[in-house]
Amino acid sequence: NVGVSSIQRPPIQANKFEIKLAIIQMIQNSVQFGGLANDDPNLHIANFLEICDTFKHNGVTNDAIRLRLFSFSLNSKAKPWLTSLPPGTITTWEGLVKSFLTKYFPPAM
């Protein structure tokens, strides 16, 4: 189902809200997770949050920003994993982290 995201993005109250291309590019260039054996999912979340926490926008929650940006931090095997989830599965940042860590850092590890 092309175009329907597994992430349900929270509505934004701000009239003018735009995530700067520089932020997206910074995430794409420096915080990538591919779901490969040597990728550390906990470190990925920490690095991702470090970038997200560098900017705030009035009327925009942290969840709204993080949920909009997270897919840009995935590549290789991890990107198809996110898009394979049923539409609207992810509604909060906490839920996304839980699904991500369940997939890439199972309790057995």
PDB file of C-alpha atoms in Angstrom:
ATOM      1  CA  ASN A   1       0.000   0.000   0.000  1.00  0.00           C
ATOM      2  CA  VAL A   2       2.168   2.828  -1.282  1.00  0.00           C
ATOM      3  CA  GLY A   3       1.875   6.184   0.432  1.00  0.00           C
ATOM      4  CA  VAL A   4       0.256   4.892   3.627  1.00  0.00           C
ATOM      5  CA  SER A   5       2.735   5.104   6.454  1.00  0.00           C
ATOM      6  CA  SER A   6       3.106   2.744   9.375  1.00  0.00           C
ATOM      7  CA  ILE A   7       3.674   5.924  11.407  1.00  0.00           C
ATOM      8  CA  GLN A   8       0.613   7.994  12.232  1.00  0.00           C
ATOM      9  CA  ARG A   9       2.063  11.488  12.591  1.00  0.00           C
ATOM     10  CA  PRO A  10       0.527  13.630  15.344  1.00  0.00           C
ATOM     11  CA  PRO A  11      -1.226  16.806  14.182  1.00  0.00           C
ATOM     12  CA  ILE A  12       0.727  20.038  14.501  1.00  0.00           C
ATOM     13  CA  GLN A  13      -0.794  23.165  16.029  1.00  0.00           C
ATOM     14  CA  ALA A  14       1.748  25.582  14.564  1.00  0.00           C
ATOM     15  CA  ASN A  15       0.679  27.539  11.475  1.00  0.00           C
ATOM     16  CA  LYS A  16       4.121  27.512   9.928  1.00  0.00           C
ATOM     17  CA  PHE A  17       6.140  24.404  10.633  1.00  0.00           C
ATOM     18  CA  GLU A  18       8.888  23.070   8.462  1.00  0.00           C
ATOM     19  CA  ILE A  19      11.698  20.693   9.216  1.00  0.00           C
ATOM     20  CA  LYS A  20      14.743  22.243   7.640  1.00  0.00           C
ATOM     21  CA  LEU A  21      16.404  20.208   4.905  1.00  0.00           C
ATOM     22  CA  ALA A  22      19.718  20.580   6.782  1.00  0.00           C
ATOM     23  CA  ILE A  23      18.283  18.571   9.695  1.00  0.00           C
ATOM     24  CA  ILE A  24      17.068  15.800   7.381  1.00  0.00           C
ATOM     25  CA  GLN A  25      20.436  15.721   5.633  1.00  0.00           C
ATOM     26  CA  MET A  26      22.291  15.645   8.971  1.00  0.00           C
ATOM     27  CA  ILE A  27      20.249  12.602   9.989  1.00  0.00           C
ATOM     28  CA  GLN A  28      20.739  10.925   6.609  1.00  0.00           C
ATOM     29  CA  ASN A  29      24.487  11.581   6.688  1.00  0.00           C
ATOM     30  CA  SER A  30      25.364  10.893  10.316  1.00  0.00           C
ATOM     31  CA  VAL A  31      22.683   8.793  12.028  1.00  0.00           C
ATOM     32  CA  GLN A  32      21.907   5.794   9.855  1.00  0.00           C
ATOM     33  CA  PHE A  33      20.665   2.411  11.031  1.00  0.00           C
ATOM     34  CA  GLY A  34      20.546  -0.482   8.603  1.00  0.00           C
ATOM     35  CA  GLY A  35      19.484  -3.358  10.844  1.00  0.00           C
ATOM     36  CA  LEU A  36      22.738  -5.185  10.222  1.00  0.00           C
ATOM     37  CA  ALA A  37      24.379  -7.465  12.799  1.00  0.00           C
ATOM     38  CA  ASN A  38      26.903  -4.859  14.017  1.00  0.00           C
ATOM     39  CA  ASP A  39      24.404  -1.952  14.212  1.00  0.00           C
ATOM     40  CA  ASP A  40      23.585  -0.887  17.783  1.00  0.00           C
ATOM     41  CA  PRO A  41      19.883   0.018  18.045  1.00  0.00           C
ATOM     42  CA  ASN A  42      20.220   1.665  21.476  1.00  0.00           C
ATOM     43  CA  LEU A  43      23.085   3.851  20.260  1.00  0.00           C
ATOM     44  CA  HIS A  44      21.052   4.689  17.158  1.00  0.00           C
ATOM     45  CA  ILE A  45      18.128   5.947  19.274  1.00  0.00           C
ATOM     46  CA  ALA A  46      20.513   7.997  21.460  1.00  0.00           C
ATOM     47  CA  ASN A  47      22.227   9.594  18.439  1.00  0.00           C
ATOM     48  CA  PHE A  48      18.896  10.280  16.744  1.00  0.00           C
ATOM     49  CA  LEU A  49      17.527  11.977  19.874  1.00  0.00           C
ATOM     50  CA  GLU A  50      20.694  14.032  20.212  1.00  0.00           C
ATOM     51  CA  ILE A  51      20.007  15.631  16.824  1.00  0.00           C
ATOM     52  CA  CYS A  52      16.240  15.977  17.374  1.00  0.00           C
ATOM     53  CA  ASP A  53      16.796  17.679  20.715  1.00  0.00           C
ATOM     54  CA  THR A  54      18.878  20.447  19.116  1.00  0.00           C
ATOM     55  CA  PHE A  55      15.769  22.277  17.912  1.00  0.00           C
ATOM     56  CA  LYS A  56      12.307  23.131  19.203  1.00  0.00           C
ATOM     57  CA  HIS A  57       9.281  24.695  17.545  1.00  0.00           C
ATOM     58  CA  ASN A  58       6.354  26.383  19.302  1.00  0.00           C
ATOM     59  CA  GLY A  59       3.178  24.319  19.000  1.00  0.00           C
ATOM     60  CA  VAL A  60       5.067  21.199  17.941  1.00  0.00           C
ATOM     61  CA  THR A  61       5.609  18.280  20.315  1.00  0.00           C
ATOM     62  CA  ASN A  62       8.820  16.257  20.481  1.00  0.00           C
ATOM     63  CA  ASP A  63       6.780  13.225  19.375  1.00  0.00           C
ATOM     64  CA  ALA A  64       5.604  15.050  16.238  1.00  0.00           C
ATOM     65  CA  ILE A  65       9.165  15.963  15.269  1.00  0.00           C
ATOM     66  CA  ARG A  66      10.688  12.569  16.085  1.00  0.00           C
ATOM     67  CA  LEU A  67       7.971  10.598  14.293  1.00  0.00           C
ATOM     68  CA  ARG A  68       8.386  12.747  11.176  1.00  0.00           C
ATOM     69  CA  LEU A  69      12.167  12.355  11.105  1.00  0.00           C
ATOM     70  CA  PHE A  70      12.791   8.755  12.180  1.00  0.00           C
ATOM     71  CA  SER A  71      12.274   7.135   8.779  1.00  0.00           C
ATOM     72  CA  PHE A  72      15.110   9.321   7.422  1.00  0.00           C
ATOM     73  CA  SER A  73      17.471   7.608   9.894  1.00  0.00           C
ATOM     74  CA  LEU A  74      16.889   4.131   8.468  1.00  0.00           C
ATOM     75  CA  ASN A  75      18.446   2.392   5.484  1.00  0.00           C
ATOM     76  CA  SER A  76      19.293  -1.090   4.224  1.00  0.00           C
ATOM     77  CA  LYS A  77      17.120  -3.727   5.989  1.00  0.00           C
ATOM     78  CA  ALA A  78      15.615  -1.331   8.538  1.00  0.00           C
ATOM     79  CA  LYS A  79      13.762   0.907   6.058  1.00  0.00           C
ATOM     80  CA  PRO A  80      11.686  -1.959   4.597  1.00  0.00           C
ATOM     81  CA  TRP A  81      10.966  -3.174   8.162  1.00  0.00           C
ATOM     82  CA  LEU A  82       9.355   0.167   9.035  1.00  0.00           C
ATOM     83  CA  THR A  83       7.313   0.317   5.833  1.00  0.00           C
ATOM     84  CA  SER A  84       6.183  -3.300   6.311  1.00  0.00           C
ATOM     85  CA  LEU A  85       4.324  -2.487   9.529  1.00  0.00           C
ATOM     86  CA  PRO A  86       0.557  -2.093   9.128  1.00  0.00           C
ATOM     87  CA  PRO A  87      -0.596   1.489   8.396  1.00  0.00           C
ATOM     88  CA  GLY A  88      -1.054   3.589  11.525  1.00  0.00           C
ATOM     89  CA  THR A  89       0.690   1.023  13.784  1.00  0.00           C
ATOM     90  CA  ILE A  90       2.990   3.645  15.306  1.00  0.00           C
ATOM     91  CA  THR A  91       1.246   6.559  17.037  1.00  0.00           C
ATOM     92  CA  THR A  92       3.811   7.694  19.638  1.00  0.00           C
ATOM     93  CA  TRP A  93       7.571   7.996  19.913  1.00  0.00           C
ATOM     94  CA  GLU A  94       7.497   5.515  22.808  1.00  0.00           C
ATOM     95  CA  GLY A  95       5.616   3.038  20.635  1.00  0.00           C
ATOM     96  CA  LEU A  96       8.102   3.460  17.806  1.00  0.00           C
ATOM     97  CA  VAL A  97      11.079   2.885  20.118  1.00  0.00           C
ATOM     98  CA  LYS A  98       9.391  -0.203  21.582  1.00  0.00           C
ATOM     99  CA  SER A  99       8.715  -1.700  18.114  1.00  0.00           C
ATOM    100  CA  PHE A 100      12.208  -0.799  16.913  1.00  0.00           C
ATOM    101  CA  LEU A 101      13.977  -2.310  19.929  1.00  0.00           C
ATOM    102  CA  THR A 102      11.741  -5.409  19.891  1.00  0.00           C
ATOM    103  CA  LYS A 103      12.822  -5.959  16.285  1.00  0.00           C
ATOM    104  CA  TYR A 104      16.514  -5.064  16.566  1.00  0.00           C
ATOM    105  CA  PHE A 105      17.347  -5.633  20.234  1.00  0.00           C
ATOM    106  CA  PRO A 106      15.253  -8.598  21.385  1.00  0.00           C
ATOM    107  CA  PRO A 107      15.255  -9.390  25.135  1.00  0.00           C
ATOM    108  CA  ALA A 108      17.480 -12.422  24.473  1.00  0.00           C
ATOM    109  CA  MET A 109      20.400 -10.141  23.553  1.00  0.00           C
TER     110      MET A 109
END
